[in-house]
C-alpha cells in the first residue's frame, strides 16, 4: 500500500522536476525559452545559445573543471580546489601560499602556473553526426565502434590543424548525435589571488558534501597570450588575454527564491539510461560495490593487524576504499529514497506504450530489444568481471606483472595501434607506477587480499569460471588457495623495484620463459584478460550502434508531451537554471538558502579544518561589512544553495542572476544529492556556491586587493 | 574585541528574555497582565491567579511531574514516561502493556495503578512568611535553619489534620517568602489508555533531548474517590473523581507564532543566584564535575579490563557517570555560548550601582557581603568536599560500612530527631540498599576507584586535609595507598550480604570494637564526616538568613525597571507563556516548529527505538487524517516546539492556547537548553510537546478509543 502523503509529494516532484532538472546544451536554450522566462530569466534565451556572445563566451574550462572570465584583461575566476595545483606549484617552504594565501600586488607579481595547466575557451560546437556515422552504418559491434573512432579522430586532426586549438568529438544522446568541439587553448596562466586554505577550504573533508557550508572556495587566475594575441607558452613578454567577453559581478543581494542559472562542464550522468540499467545499478551494482569494498577493507585491516608498516602501506588504499564505499552507499540510499526504480520503470512503460502507437515502432522496438540483449550479456558475467577488475587493480605485485606483460605485447605493434595507456608516451608513467608499488605493498596483506577475492571468484558458477585463472590459482578452498598463492609469491623477485623495472624492458617471449613465478602467471593469465576485454569492446560497439533507438524514442515521447530533452552530461558545456533554494533534509529541519560569517565563528575550533584565520575572525568581529552586507540578514553572507542541476566537473561554474550578472561560484553539492547522477530529485538536489558578496568583502576588507575590485568594476568596499 | 554582530544578537536576546522568560507563580499573573495580553493571551489574567478556577484547577501533580484533568469524570492526561511505572505495574509476560499499549474498553476495564501512585490537586497556596520566620529572627546559622524548619513542620502538621490532604511549606526567593501549599491527595488512580512504547517512547534515548522529535509521549489515567467523594485507597466500589474543573482539548490547528502557555511543577532553577555563583558553576563546578566523572569512568574501565563480570557489575554506574558527564558538558557549553558569566555580572553590577543610591542600601550591602563570605567559606573546601562525597557514594563497600555506622549513631536518638534518611521508616530501604551492593561491586574495581579518588584527595593542600581520613588511609603516594587500601579490604567480611545485614543490627559501641576492618574504618571516619556535614548545615542556615537581602534588592531593582520577578523553581505550581517557535540551532539550519508523521517513517528502522508499529505505519500510509490533519502541511502533525520556560518536573504539563484550550502536552526540552536551569537564552531555550491532534488521531484511527474522545467532547474522527 503506498502512502497517500508520499504519492502527493512525488506528484509535486514530477512538476518541479520538469521545471528545474536539466543540463542543457546552450543551443537548446531557445527551445526552452518559455520555461526559462517562467522561471524568471530576464534576458533573451537566444543570446545564451551563442558561444561567441555574452555570457557564454566568458565561460571556460579550467583544469578538469569550469571557470569564467571576470574582466576584460583575462582575469579568470574558478575554485580554490580547482586551482590548488597552481597554488601548490608556487608554494615553497619559506613562502607557503596554501597556508598564507596570495595577493599579487600588480601584474608583474602574478605567478606562472604549472606548465601543463590550461584555460580552454570553447569557440565551436558543431553537429557532425553525419560525418561521424557515415562509415559506421551497416557495421556492427567492434567494427561499428572502430568506424566511429576513426571518423572522430579524422575530424579532430583536421580541426587541430589550426594552431592554438584543441578539438574533440562529443557523443550526445548515447551515439545519436556527435558534436565537434573546438577550444582555444591558453597555455600561460598565472596566479593572481588566492585566500588562505583556511578560508578557501574551510571545513575540508569534514564539511565536504555538507550544508550549511562556510567555505570561500575561490581563486583568481589570469590568462596570458603572446604579443600577437595567440596562445603561447609562458613568457615574461606575454600580455593579458583579451577575452571575447566577461561576466560582471553583481552588486545586488541574493535572496531565497531568486532566479539563478549556471554554465559549466558537467562530467557524466546516467539520467536517460534504460529502466533495466536503473534496476541493475540499484539492485546489483551499488549493493555489490558496497559488499566488495567492505570485504576488501576488512581483509586488509585484518591482514595488516597491528603491524604499523603494513598499516601505513595500505592507509591510502583503505581511505580510498572507504570513500568509494561511502559514496556507493549514499547513492544507493538516495536512489531508494527517490524510489528511482519505480519512477523510471513507470516512465519507460509509458514511453513504450506511446511508441507502440507510432509509425515505425516495430524497428525501434527491435533495436531496443537488441540493446537489452547486449546489456543482458554483460550482466551475465558482471560478478566475475567486477572481481577480476578488483584483482588486477588491487593486487599490486600481480598487477605490476600484468602491466609488464601487456606492455610487452603492445610494444610488438606500431605505436599508433597500441592500446591506449600502453603507447610510447605512456611508458614513463608506467615506470613511475612500477616504482610506486613499493610504497603500497605488504606481502602478507596482498596475499590475503588476493585469497579473499579469489575465494569469491571460486564461488561463482562453473560456467563463469575462466580456465586460465583456474590453472594459475589452483584449489577451490581456503587452504588450497593459500598454498597456491604462497607458492606464487615465494618464487618472484617482483617485490624488488629493480626486478620490476628490468622486466619492463623484456619482450613477450622473454617474459613467457622467465623463471619469475609472477611473470609466468601474468603470461598465462593474459589471454583470458584480453579475451574478456575484447568481449566488452564488442558489446560497447553494439551499444553505440543500438542505443540511439531508445534515445530517439524517448526524445520523441517527451516532445509529444511538449518537453525538451537534454543529453546526459559528457564534459561539454551545459547550462542549468533554477532558483536560490532552501532544502528540507528531513521532517522538521530546514536548511536555509544562505549562510553567514556567524557560522564561521560557530565552527571555528582553532585547529584544521576549522582554523579560521585571525584576520578573518577579527574582521567578522568588527562587523564592517559595508556594501556587501545582506540587507535582510544584516550581516555578511558566505555561501548559498540553489536547486541547479550539477555534477562532478561543475566545480568553478559561474552562477548568474536573471540578468546574467555573476552572483555565485559553484563548488560542491550536498550529500543528499550524490544519487543525482542517475536521478534528479527536486526534494534533495542542491548545489553549493560561494556568494560573490563574500568574495567582494574578502577583497575589500580582509585580504585587500582594491586593484582587482577596480579591474572587475566593483565598489572598493 | 567583541564581535559587533554578537553584541547585536545579545541585545535582541535581552528584549526577548523579558518577553518570554519566567516560571510565574499563578498569583503573579495579574501583575504581568499587560505582558500576557501583548503576547496574545485572550483570557483574563486574573482568572489564572485563582487555583480554584479554570484552567488552574485542572492542573495536577502526577508521580514526580505534572498532569491535567481533561474530563469531568477525572480523566488525567500525563506523559507516557510519567505513567510508565503504572503501565509496567500492570504488565505481565502474557500481557505486555509496555509493548502493546492499552485501551480500557470501559471503566470496569481500567487498571489500578501501583498503590503508592498519587494524583495531587493543589487547593491552597498561601503566604506564611511571617509565621515561618517569627522565631528565626535574631538567630543565626544552624539555629536560624532549625527555627524555620520547626515552624514549617508545625504548619504542615496543622494543615494535614484535615484528612485527604498533603501539605508542605515552599521557600520562595531563597528564604524571602514562604508559602503553605495544600494538596488533595488522590490515592486510587487507574490506567485508561496508553499507546505502545514504540509510539509513547519512539526514539527513546537516541532522541532524548533531540529535535525534531516524533514521540506520542502521553497516557490517560483516571482518578477515583470513595463514594463519599473523599480520597480513598483503591476499591472496586470507588467512583470517578469529579474535579473542580478540567481542560478542553482544542480542535483548531497549532501554527508557528501562536500564543502558548504552560502550567506545571518545575523542579529547580538557579536563575537568581549571585554572579559569583555563576562564576563558580561555570569556571569550577561544571569543569571539575566533567573531570571527576571522566576520571572515574577511566579508572573503572581500566580496572574492570576485559573481565565480563566486573564490567556487568559497573555497567549501570558507568552509564550513569557518562550521562552526568554529558549533561555537565552540555550545560557548560550552553552557559559559555550564552556568555552567562558576563551577562550575569553586568546585570548584578547594574543592580548594585542602583542599590547604592537607595535608602537603607548599607544594611543590604552588608548582608550581601556576608552572603558572599559564607559562599567563599564553602568554596574554600569545595574540591575536598566533592571528593569526599564521591568516595562515600561511589565506593560501595566503604559506603555500606559508613551507612551502618551512621544508622547505629542515629538509632541512639529519639526517632523524630534522627537525621532524615536514617529514621525508623527508612530502615527497610537501607537494608535493600545493603543487599544491592553485591550487584554493583567488584573488589579490584572498588579498590582502584578508591585509590584514584584518594590520590586526588592526597594532592590537596595540607590545610584542607582531614586527620581522620589521613589516619585511615595512610600513605601519600600510589604504592603506599595501594597497601593501605589492600589491607583494609583484606580484613573485611563486608563483601558478604549476610555480614552487612548483620552489622546493621549492631549499636555504635559494638561497631567500634568490631574486628571487621571496614567497620572500624567507618567508625574512625565518621566524626570527620559529621563535622563536615555540620559545617555545611551552619552555612546553609546562614544563607537562608542572608540571601533575602540580595533577592529583595534584585526584586526592587527589577521593579524600578517595570519588571516583575518570578521565584526560582522549587517544585511548586508555575505558569510560563510564550509562543509556538522555530529554532535556529546553528547558522544555516532552522528547526521547524512542527513535526509530521512523515518523520516517523523517515526514522523507522524496524528495530528499537525506531520500531513504529505496523498499524501506525499503515495508518500513515493510508493518509486518513480527517479533522486532525494540519490545513497548511496537509498531513498529520506529531510534536511541536515552543519557547516556553520549563525545567525537570514540567513533564506532563498541559500546553494551552490563547483561550486556555489544551493544544499540547510537554514532555522534553532540546539539548541546547540544558543550561537553562541557570540562564534562559531565548535563542536556544525550547520545550517539546505532543501535539494534541496526534493524540486525537491515534484515538480516532490507530488505536481507537471513541468512548474517550466522546468523554473529552472531541470529534469521533
Short mmCIF file of N, CA and C in Angstrom, two decimals, chain B residues 21 60 102 138 165 178 186 201 221 251 272 276 293 350 354 386 388 399 475 535 577 673 689 702 711:
data_model
loop_
_atom_site.label_atom_id
_atom_site.label_comp_id
_atom_site.label_asym_id
_atom_site.label_seq_id
_atom_site.Cartn_x
_atom_site.Cartn_y
_atom_site.Cartn_z
N UNK B 21 10.82 34.77 29.16
CA UNK B 21 11.40 34.06 30.27
C UNK B 21 10.46 34.12 31.48
N UNK B 60 -2.61 19.23 37.79
CA UNK B 60 -2.32 18.40 38.96
C UNK B 60 -0.87 17.91 38.96
N UNK B 102 -2.39 0.00 25.75
CA UNK B 102 -3.58 -0.44 26.47
C UNK B 102 -4.73 0.52 26.20
N UNK B 138 16.63 37.07 64.56
CA UNK B 138 17.61 37.26 65.63
C UNK B 138 18.55 36.08 65.76
N UNK B 165 -5.48 15.36 52.76
CA UNK B 165 -4.63 16.43 52.24
C UNK B 165 -3.18 16.18 52.58
N UNK B 178 7.65 32.47 52.25
CA UNK B 178 7.30 31.06 52.41
C UNK B 178 5.80 30.91 52.14
N UNK B 186 -5.14 12.20 45.84
CA UNK B 186 -6.00 11.15 45.29
C UNK B 186 -5.17 9.87 45.19
N UNK B 201 7.25 6.16 23.38
CA UNK B 201 8.67 6.39 23.65
C UNK B 201 9.48 6.22 22.36
N UNK B 221 -4.96 8.56 32.49
CA UNK B 221 -5.26 7.88 33.75
C UNK B 221 -6.63 8.39 34.21
N UNK B 251 -9.63 22.06 19.11
CA UNK B 251 -9.88 21.40 17.82
C UNK B 251 -9.34 22.25 16.68
N UNK B 272 18.38 33.22 39.75
CA UNK B 272 18.62 34.41 40.56
C UNK B 272 19.81 34.24 41.50
N UNK B 276 28.74 35.61 41.49
CA UNK B 276 29.87 34.77 41.91
C UNK B 276 29.50 33.29 41.84
N UNK B 293 34.10 12.90 36.78
CA UNK B 293 33.41 11.75 36.21
C UNK B 293 34.22 11.08 35.11
N UNK B 350 24.98 46.42 37.63
CA UNK B 350 23.99 47.48 37.44
C UNK B 350 23.04 47.54 38.64
N UNK B 354 22.59 50.64 41.27
CA UNK B 354 21.27 51.21 41.56
C UNK B 354 21.00 51.17 43.06
N UNK B 386 33.79 17.73 47.40
CA UNK B 386 33.31 16.98 46.23
C UNK B 386 33.97 15.60 46.19
N UNK B 388 35.20 13.90 48.80
CA UNK B 388 34.71 13.06 49.89
C UNK B 388 33.31 12.53 49.60
N UNK B 399 31.05 2.62 51.52
CA UNK B 399 29.79 3.35 51.70
C UNK B 399 28.83 2.56 52.58
N UNK B 475 49.63 6.90 53.85
CA UNK B 475 50.44 6.92 52.65
C UNK B 475 50.07 8.08 51.75
N UNK B 535 29.26 21.65 59.44
CA UNK B 535 29.74 22.92 58.88
C UNK B 535 28.85 23.36 57.71
N UNK B 577 4.63 31.48 29.72
CA UNK B 577 3.90 31.79 28.48
C UNK B 577 4.91 32.17 27.40
N UNK B 673 19.21 23.46 25.41
CA UNK B 673 18.62 24.16 26.55
C UNK B 673 19.01 23.57 27.90
N UNK B 689 6.60 19.38 22.84
CA UNK B 689 5.27 18.94 23.25
C UNK B 689 4.66 17.95 22.26
N UNK B 702 -6.01 4.95 14.99
CA UNK B 702 -4.92 3.96 15.04
C UNK B 702 -5.16 2.93 16.15
N UNK B 711 -15.94 11.30 25.72
CA UNK B 711 -15.85 11.81 27.09
C UNK B 711 -15.13 13.17 27.12
#
